[in-house]
Amino acid sequence: MAKLIDGKKIAGEIRARIAQETASFTAENGYAPGLSVIIVGEDPASQVYVRNKKRACEEVGFASEVIALPAETTEAELVSRIARLADDPRVHGILVQLPLPAHIREGAVIAAIPPQKDVDAFHPENVGRIMTGHFDLLPCTPAGVMELLRHEGIDPEGKECVVVGRSNIVGKPMAMLLLHAHGTVTLCHSHTRDLAAHTRRADILVAAVGRVRLIRGDMVRDGAVVIDVGMNRDENGKLCGDVDFDTVEPKASAITPVPGGVGPMTIAMLLKNTLTAARLAAARERS
Ligand code: NAP
C-alpha cells in the first residue's frame, strides 16, 4: 500500500511557518508583504481561485487586494493598471489571474509585470532564471511538488523522473526543477509514442495533463512515487486527477490524492513567493 502524501497537512504547516515569518517581517519593516491580484471578467472558476488566494493572504497577515476589472477591459487599460502597481512600493507581488478574455494577449500582460513582483514566475526573465537555476521565484505548482518530495524525504538525484505534460506553467518548469535536483528527466506530451513505455520506467512520475485517469496501474512500475497534478471533473462532476488512484495506489510507494495533494501546495507556494518578493524588496530599499 502506498504512503498517502498529505498535501493539505504539509501546506498547512508551510502556511503556519509563513504566518510566523510574516509577523517578524511586519514588525521589522513597519508594513506587511503586499499582494495584488487582478481578475478580468467573471469566470466562475477564476473567482473561486482568487477568493481562496485572498483568504490565504489574510490568514498569514499579508496586505492583499483583489482588483476586479470588467470583461471589456482593454489590454492597454490592464497594462496601465499593472504599471501603477509596479510603481507602488507596498505592492510586492502582482498576480493576474489566467485565463484572460480572448482580446487580451496573455504574453503582453505577463511581460508588463516587473520580474521581481511576478509571484507566479511566468515572466520570460523568471522563466530564463529557472533554466539557469539562478532563481528567486518559482512557478507555484512545480515548486509545490518539489516541497512535497522534500517533505517526504524523496530525493530525485539519480532517479528516473517522468513528467507527463509540457505546459509552460506546470510540465516544463517541473522537468527543469527535477533536472536541477539531479533527476534523469523525460518529458512526455500528446505526441509521445507509447506513453506507457516511458511512465513504466519512472521512479518519480508527475502527471500534469488534464485528462481524467489517464495514468492507470499498468502504466506504473512497482514502488514508484506518483504525483498527480491534474484537477479534472469526472463523468459525475467529481473532482479527480490524471491518475487512476484505485489501480495505481496499490503499486506506488507514495502517491498524492486529488483533492488534498498538490492543489493546496500551489497557494502555499504563492504565499512563499510573495514573502520572498517582499524580503528582496526590503533588502533593495535598505541597500
Ligand atoms: P495544459 O496547458 O492543457 O497542458 C496539458 C499537457 O498535457 C500538454 O503538454 C499536452 O501535450 C499534454 N497531453 C494532453 N493529452 C495528453 C496525452 N493523452 N498524453 C500525454 N500528454 C498529453 O494543462 P496544464 O495547465 O499544465 O494543467 C494540467 C493539469 O493540471 C490540469 O488538470 C490542470 O487543471 C491541473 N493543474 C493543477 C494545478 C494545481 O494547483 N493542482 C495547477 C495548475 C494546473 P501537448 O503539449 O502536446 O498538447
Tab-separated table of C-alpha atoms and ligand atoms in Angstrom:
chain	number	residue	atom	x	y	z
A	1	MET	CA	0.000	0.000	0.000
A	2	ALA	CA	1.324	3.437	-0.904
A	3	LYS	CA	2.039	6.180	1.565
A	4	LEU	CA	-0.512	8.932	1.034
A	5	ILE	CA	1.249	12.282	0.648
A	6	ASP	CA	-0.975	14.657	2.592
A	7	GLY	CA	-0.578	17.944	0.718
A	8	LYS	CA	-3.257	19.624	2.784
A	9	LYS	CA	-1.387	18.967	6.024
A	10	ILE	CA	2.022	19.869	4.585
A	11	ALA	CA	0.626	23.075	3.060
A	12	GLY	CA	-0.923	23.920	6.451
A	13	GLU	CA	2.489	23.584	8.109
A	14	ILE	CA	4.077	25.824	5.474
A	15	ARG	CA	1.344	28.436	5.873
A	16	ALA	CA	1.799	28.441	9.657
A	17	ARG	CA	5.531	28.995	9.180
A	18	ILE	CA	4.894	31.796	6.680
A	19	ALA	CA	2.486	33.458	9.150
A	20	GLN	CA	5.227	33.490	11.802
A	21	GLU	CA	7.826	34.826	9.377
A	22	THR	CA	5.337	37.449	8.151
A	23	ALA	CA	4.772	38.664	11.708
A	24	SER	CA	8.558	39.134	12.095
A	25	PHE	CA	8.824	40.850	8.698
A	26	THR	CA	5.990	43.241	9.526
A	27	ALA	CA	7.401	44.063	12.970
A	28	GLU	CA	10.835	44.713	11.464
A	29	ASN	CA	9.723	46.821	8.493
A	30	GLY	CA	6.552	48.512	9.727
A	31	TYR	CA	4.478	47.203	6.801
A	32	ALA	CA	3.213	43.789	5.697
A	33	PRO	CA	4.067	41.922	2.477
A	34	GLY	CA	1.550	43.096	-0.142
A	35	LEU	CA	-0.075	41.054	-2.901
A	36	SER	CA	-2.377	42.496	-5.567
A	37	VAL	CA	-4.461	40.041	-7.547
A	38	ILE	CA	-6.134	41.232	-10.743
A	39	ILE	CA	-9.088	39.395	-12.191
A	40	VAL	CA	-10.621	40.392	-15.519
A	41	GLY	CA	-14.160	39.237	-16.277
A	42	GLU	CA	-16.413	36.880	-14.403
A	43	ASP	CA	-15.145	33.350	-14.994
A	44	PRO	CA	-16.645	31.445	-12.004
A	45	ALA	CA	-13.631	29.119	-11.504
A	46	SER	CA	-11.243	32.113	-11.550
A	47	GLN	CA	-13.424	33.907	-8.998
A	48	VAL	CA	-13.148	30.922	-6.638
A	49	TYR	CA	-9.331	30.745	-7.105
A	50	VAL	CA	-8.983	34.485	-6.439
A	51	ARG	CA	-11.198	34.325	-3.342
A	52	ASN	CA	-9.092	31.455	-1.974
A	53	LYS	CA	-5.871	33.365	-2.626
A	54	LYS	CA	-7.194	36.454	-0.826
A	55	ARG	CA	-8.311	34.382	2.162
A	56	ALA	CA	-4.920	32.643	2.346
A	57	CYS	CA	-3.154	36.047	2.261
A	58	GLU	CA	-5.309	37.353	5.091
A	59	GLU	CA	-4.640	34.253	7.195
A	60	VAL	CA	-0.859	34.758	7.094
A	61	GLY	CA	-1.058	38.530	7.677
A	62	PHE	CA	-0.350	39.891	4.190
A	63	ALA	CA	-1.864	43.135	2.916
A	64	SER	CA	-3.803	41.844	-0.070
A	65	GLU	CA	-6.239	43.341	-2.516
A	66	VAL	CA	-8.321	41.962	-5.342
A	67	ILE	CA	-8.755	44.266	-8.322
A	68	ALA	CA	-11.787	43.092	-10.283
A	69	LEU	CA	-11.950	44.564	-13.781
A	70	PRO	CA	-14.822	44.156	-16.243
A	71	ALA	CA	-14.523	41.646	-19.115
A	72	GLU	CA	-14.407	44.511	-21.655
A	73	THR	CA	-11.212	45.985	-20.123
A	74	THR	CA	-8.710	46.607	-22.918
A	75	GLU	CA	-5.169	45.256	-22.926
A	76	ALA	CA	-3.848	48.838	-22.656
A	77	GLU	CA	-6.033	49.535	-19.616
A	78	LEU	CA	-4.875	46.341	-17.926
A	79	VAL	CA	-1.207	47.074	-18.661
A	80	SER	CA	-1.556	50.604	-17.285
A	81	ARG	CA	-3.208	49.227	-14.107
A	82	ILE	CA	-0.241	46.860	-13.726
A	83	ALA	CA	2.162	49.797	-14.244
A	84	ARG	CA	0.566	51.622	-11.289
A	85	LEU	CA	1.035	48.547	-9.088
A	86	ALA	CA	4.596	48.178	-10.377
A	87	ASP	CA	5.353	51.686	-9.060
A	88	ASP	CA	3.720	51.108	-5.666
A	89	PRO	CA	6.453	50.243	-3.142
A	90	ARG	CA	3.993	48.497	-0.814
A	91	VAL	CA	2.891	46.041	-3.513
A	92	HIS	CA	5.456	43.245	-3.556
A	93	GLY	CA	3.564	40.724	-5.638
A	94	ILE	CA	1.314	41.184	-8.679
A	95	LEU	CA	-0.723	38.273	-9.963
A	96	VAL	CA	-3.026	38.389	-12.960
A	97	GLN	CA	-5.481	35.514	-12.800
A	98	LEU	CA	-5.488	33.468	-16.003
A	99	PRO	CA	-7.166	32.836	-18.367
A	100	LEU	CA	-7.752	36.356	-19.669
A	101	PRO	CA	-10.562	37.309	-22.087
A	102	ALA	CA	-9.609	36.397	-25.665
A	103	HIS	CA	-8.993	40.028	-26.787
A	104	ILE	CA	-6.118	40.441	-24.282
A	105	ARG	CA	-2.720	38.917	-25.095
A	106	GLU	CA	-1.533	36.894	-22.116
A	107	GLY	CA	2.143	37.320	-23.070
A	108	ALA	CA	1.890	41.112	-23.207
A	109	VAL	CA	0.290	41.222	-19.780
A	110	ILE	CA	2.803	38.866	-18.152
A	111	ALA	CA	5.651	40.892	-19.667
A	112	ALA	CA	4.214	44.061	-18.073
A	113	ILE	CA	4.693	42.675	-14.545
A	114	PRO	CA	8.145	43.567	-13.165
A	115	PRO	CA	10.038	40.244	-12.769
A	116	GLN	CA	10.733	40.962	-9.089
A	117	LYS	CA	6.949	41.286	-8.426
A	118	ASP	CA	5.999	38.331	-10.636
A	119	VAL	CA	4.886	35.910	-7.913
A	120	ASP	CA	3.555	33.398	-10.479
A	121	ALA	CA	7.066	33.362	-12.043
A	122	PHE	CA	5.645	33.385	-15.575
A	123	HIS	CA	7.642	36.423	-16.822
A	124	PRO	CA	10.214	35.468	-19.509
A	125	GLU	CA	13.031	36.698	-17.254
A	126	ASN	CA	11.915	34.392	-14.449
A	127	VAL	CA	11.446	31.535	-16.926
A	128	GLY	CA	15.042	32.093	-18.058
A	129	ARG	CA	16.226	32.084	-14.453
A	130	ILE	CA	14.547	28.714	-13.937
A	131	MET	CA	16.516	27.377	-16.914
A	132	THR	CA	19.829	28.558	-15.482
A	133	GLY	CA	18.991	27.641	-11.896
A	134	HIS	CA	19.532	31.211	-10.588
A	135	PHE	CA	16.028	31.903	-9.386
A	136	ASP	CA	14.295	33.675	-6.508
A	137	LEU	CA	10.714	32.995	-7.555
A	138	LEU	CA	9.395	29.677	-8.857
A	139	PRO	CA	6.106	28.792	-10.521
A	140	CYS	CA	3.829	27.751	-7.671
A	141	THR	CA	2.641	24.289	-8.735
A	142	PRO	CA	6.030	22.743	-9.660
A	143	ALA	CA	7.571	24.402	-6.588
A	144	GLY	CA	4.795	22.805	-4.515
A	145	VAL	CA	5.607	19.372	-5.955
A	146	MET	CA	9.296	19.809	-5.060
A	147	GLU	CA	8.295	20.773	-1.485
A	148	LEU	CA	6.157	17.638	-1.217
A	149	LEU	CA	9.080	15.461	-2.354
A	150	ARG	CA	11.438	17.211	0.080
A	151	HIS	CA	8.980	16.841	2.929
A	152	GLU	CA	8.649	13.109	2.242
A	153	GLY	CA	12.430	12.641	2.007
A	154	ILE	CA	12.220	11.677	-1.679
A	155	ASP	CA	15.400	12.818	-3.405
A	156	PRO	CA	15.236	12.921	-7.242
A	157	GLU	CA	19.036	12.572	-7.544
A	158	GLY	CA	19.883	9.803	-9.996
A	159	LYS	CA	16.230	8.756	-10.299
A	160	GLU	CA	14.199	8.289	-13.469
A	161	CYS	CA	11.753	11.207	-13.364
A	162	VAL	CA	8.967	11.210	-15.932
A	163	VAL	CA	6.747	14.266	-16.339
A	164	VAL	CA	3.618	13.910	-18.465
A	165	GLY	CA	2.510	17.303	-19.805
A	166	ARG	CA	4.700	20.139	-21.122
A	167	SER	CA	2.751	23.314	-20.346
A	168	ASN	CA	4.690	26.483	-19.544
A	169	ILE	CA	3.124	26.708	-16.093
A	170	VAL	CA	3.493	23.116	-14.909
A	171	GLY	CA	5.195	20.487	-17.087
A	172	LYS	CA	8.226	22.388	-18.434
A	173	PRO	CA	9.269	24.076	-15.168
A	174	MET	CA	8.559	20.800	-13.325
A	175	ALA	CA	11.006	18.993	-15.607
A	176	MET	CA	13.589	21.728	-15.064
A	177	LEU	CA	13.302	21.602	-11.254
A	178	LEU	CA	13.698	17.815	-11.256
A	179	LEU	CA	16.729	18.258	-13.513
A	180	HIS	CA	18.242	20.822	-11.108
A	181	ALA	CA	17.684	18.218	-8.368
A	182	HIS	CA	19.815	15.808	-10.470
A	183	GLY	CA	16.995	13.582	-11.693
A	184	THR	CA	17.179	11.985	-15.144
A	185	VAL	CA	14.166	13.604	-16.724
A	186	THR	CA	11.828	12.522	-19.512
A	187	LEU	CA	9.146	14.977	-20.612
A	188	CYS	CA	6.115	13.417	-22.337
A	189	HIS	CA	3.292	15.115	-24.211
A	190	SER	CA	0.465	14.406	-26.628
A	191	HIS	CA	2.861	13.416	-29.432
A	192	THR	CA	4.804	10.940	-27.291
A	193	ARG	CA	4.783	7.483	-28.824
A	194	ASP	CA	3.968	4.686	-26.365
A	195	LEU	CA	3.435	6.817	-23.253
A	196	ALA	CA	3.251	3.716	-21.036
A	197	ALA	CA	6.774	2.629	-22.048
A	198	HIS	CA	8.050	5.894	-20.556
A	199	THR	CA	5.822	6.052	-17.470
A	200	ARG	CA	6.694	2.428	-16.567
A	201	ARG	CA	10.363	3.420	-16.231
A	202	ALA	CA	9.631	6.200	-13.735
A	203	ASP	CA	10.878	6.172	-10.154
A	204	ILE	CA	9.094	9.524	-9.825
A	205	LEU	CA	6.094	10.082	-12.086
A	206	VAL	CA	4.434	13.507	-12.302
A	207	ALA	CA	1.161	13.695	-14.220
A	208	ALA	CA	0.174	17.209	-15.351
A	209	VAL	CA	-2.085	16.564	-18.296
A	210	GLY	CA	-5.705	17.425	-17.578
A	211	ARG	CA	-7.110	14.045	-18.685
A	212	VAL	CA	-9.324	12.094	-16.291
A	213	ARG	CA	-7.489	8.953	-15.035
A	214	LEU	CA	-5.063	8.818	-17.987
A	215	ILE	CA	-2.404	7.065	-15.886
A	216	ARG	CA	-3.531	3.549	-14.974
A	217	GLY	CA	-1.948	0.922	-12.770
A	218	ASP	CA	-0.465	-0.998	-15.713
A	219	MET	CA	1.500	2.163	-16.694
A	220	VAL	CA	3.320	2.425	-13.359
A	221	ARG	CA	6.210	0.383	-12.013
A	222	ASP	CA	6.159	-1.184	-8.553
A	223	GLY	CA	7.397	1.220	-5.907
A	224	ALA	CA	7.087	4.402	-7.989
A	225	VAL	CA	6.357	7.776	-6.387
A	226	VAL	CA	3.300	9.178	-8.185
A	227	ILE	CA	2.436	12.882	-8.092
A	228	ASP	CA	-0.922	13.825	-9.570
A	229	VAL	CA	-1.158	17.493	-10.572
A	230	GLY	CA	-4.368	17.029	-12.569
A	231	MET	CA	-7.547	18.754	-11.468
A	232	ASN	CA	-10.383	17.454	-13.580
A	233	ARG	CA	-14.076	16.701	-13.290
A	234	ASP	CA	-15.088	13.109	-13.997
A	235	GLU	CA	-18.290	11.949	-15.693
A	236	ASN	CA	-20.194	12.549	-12.419
A	237	GLY	CA	-18.776	16.040	-11.926
A	238	LYS	CA	-16.488	14.802	-9.147
A	239	LEU	CA	-13.028	16.371	-8.774
A	240	CYS	CA	-10.361	13.889	-9.857
A	241	GLY	CA	-6.785	13.808	-11.081
A	242	ASP	CA	-4.904	12.461	-14.091
A	243	VAL	CA	-4.086	9.274	-12.182
A	244	ASP	CA	-6.469	6.358	-11.753
A	245	PHE	CA	-5.948	6.225	-7.991
A	246	ASP	CA	-7.617	2.837	-7.431
A	247	THR	CA	-5.298	0.925	-9.806
A	248	VAL	CA	-2.115	2.978	-9.261
A	249	GLU	CA	-2.123	3.252	-5.455
A	250	PRO	CA	-1.538	-0.478	-4.822
A	251	LYS	CA	1.660	-0.349	-6.939
A	252	ALA	CA	3.074	3.012	-5.823
A	253	SER	CA	5.305	3.551	-2.792
A	254	ALA	CA	3.860	7.043	-2.303
A	255	ILE	CA	1.057	8.929	-4.025
A	256	THR	CA	-0.737	12.274	-3.821
A	257	PRO	CA	-4.547	12.230	-3.645
A	258	VAL	CA	-6.842	14.571	-5.574
A	259	PRO	CA	-8.101	16.629	-3.872
A	260	GLY	CA	-5.722	17.246	-0.982
A	261	GLY	CA	-2.399	16.582	-2.730
A	262	VAL	CA	-0.706	19.127	-4.992
A	263	GLY	CA	-3.608	21.629	-5.022
A	264	PRO	CA	-3.140	23.054	-1.507
A	265	MET	CA	0.605	23.383	-2.117
A	266	THR	CA	0.076	25.794	-5.008
A	267	ILE	CA	-1.400	28.518	-2.787
A	268	ALA	CA	1.211	27.854	-0.079
A	269	MET	CA	3.930	28.485	-2.698
A	270	LEU	CA	2.224	31.706	-3.821
A	271	LEU	CA	2.461	32.919	-0.216
A	272	LYS	CA	6.110	31.853	-0.075
A	273	ASN	CA	6.884	33.732	-3.306
A	274	THR	CA	5.152	36.888	-2.023
A	275	LEU	CA	7.124	36.831	1.222
A	276	THR	CA	10.342	36.256	-0.750
A	277	ALA	CA	9.498	39.187	-3.076
A	278	ALA	CA	8.792	41.427	-0.056
A	279	ARG	CA	12.051	40.448	1.631
A	280	LEU	CA	14.067	41.101	-1.525
A	281	ALA	CA	12.350	44.480	-1.997
A	282	ALA	CA	13.081	45.415	1.629
A	283	ALA	CA	16.731	44.430	1.168
A	284	ARG	CA	16.911	46.583	-2.015
A	285	GLU	CA	15.358	49.535	-0.143
A	286	ARG	CA	17.953	49.209	2.622
A	287	SER	CA	20.935	48.999	0.285
B	1	NAP	P1	-2.293	22.210	-20.383
B	1	NAP	O1	-1.711	23.540	-20.593
B	1	NAP	O2	-3.587	21.856	-21.046
B	1	NAP	O3	-1.206	21.109	-20.818
B	1	NAP	C1	-1.515	19.757	-20.856
B	1	NAP	C2	-0.320	18.983	-21.332
B	1	NAP	O4	-0.669	17.606	-21.379
B	1	NAP	C3	0.152	19.369	-22.739
B	1	NAP	O5	1.552	19.463	-22.753
B	1	NAP	C4	-0.333	18.205	-23.621
B	1	NAP	O6	0.547	17.910	-24.690
B	1	NAP	C5	-0.281	17.057	-22.646
B	1	NAP	N1	-1.210	15.986	-23.016
B	1	NAP	C6	-2.511	16.111	-23.354
B	1	NAP	N2	-3.028	14.904	-23.629
B	1	NAP	C7	-2.041	14.003	-23.462
B	1	NAP	C8	-1.950	12.596	-23.602
B	1	NAP	N3	-3.006	11.864	-23.975
B	1	NAP	N4	-0.766	12.002	-23.371
B	1	NAP	C9	0.325	12.745	-22.992
B	1	NAP	N5	0.294	14.081	-22.822
B	1	NAP	C10	-0.879	14.695	-23.075
B	1	NAP	O7	-2.538	21.897	-18.841
B	1	NAP	P2	-1.817	22.482	-17.517
B	1	NAP	O8	-2.190	23.885	-17.314
B	1	NAP	O9	-0.387	22.072	-17.492
B	1	NAP	O10	-2.588	21.620	-16.427
B	1	NAP	C11	-2.522	20.208	-16.400
B	1	NAP	C12	-3.456	19.692	-15.326
B	1	NAP	O11	-3.005	20.180	-14.073
B	1	NAP	C13	-4.903	20.171	-15.454
B	1	NAP	O12	-5.758	19.153	-14.959
B	1	NAP	C14	-4.952	21.375	-14.530
B	1	NAP	O13	-6.257	21.627	-14.036
B	1	NAP	C15	-4.040	20.908	-13.438
B	1	NAP	N6	-3.416	21.987	-12.659
B	1	NAP	C16	-3.446	21.835	-11.318
B	1	NAP	C17	-2.847	22.778	-10.518
B	1	NAP	C18	-2.867	22.583	-9.042
B	1	NAP	O14	-2.670	23.521	-8.305
B	1	NAP	N7	-3.078	21.339	-8.578
B	1	NAP	C19	-2.222	23.899	-11.092
B	1	NAP	C20	-2.176	24.009	-12.479
B	1	NAP	C21	-2.779	23.035	-13.261
B	1	NAP	P3	0.802	18.930	-25.921
B	1	NAP	O15	1.745	19.970	-25.385
B	1	NAP	O16	1.412	18.081	-26.956
B	1	NAP	O17	-0.533	19.487	-26.288
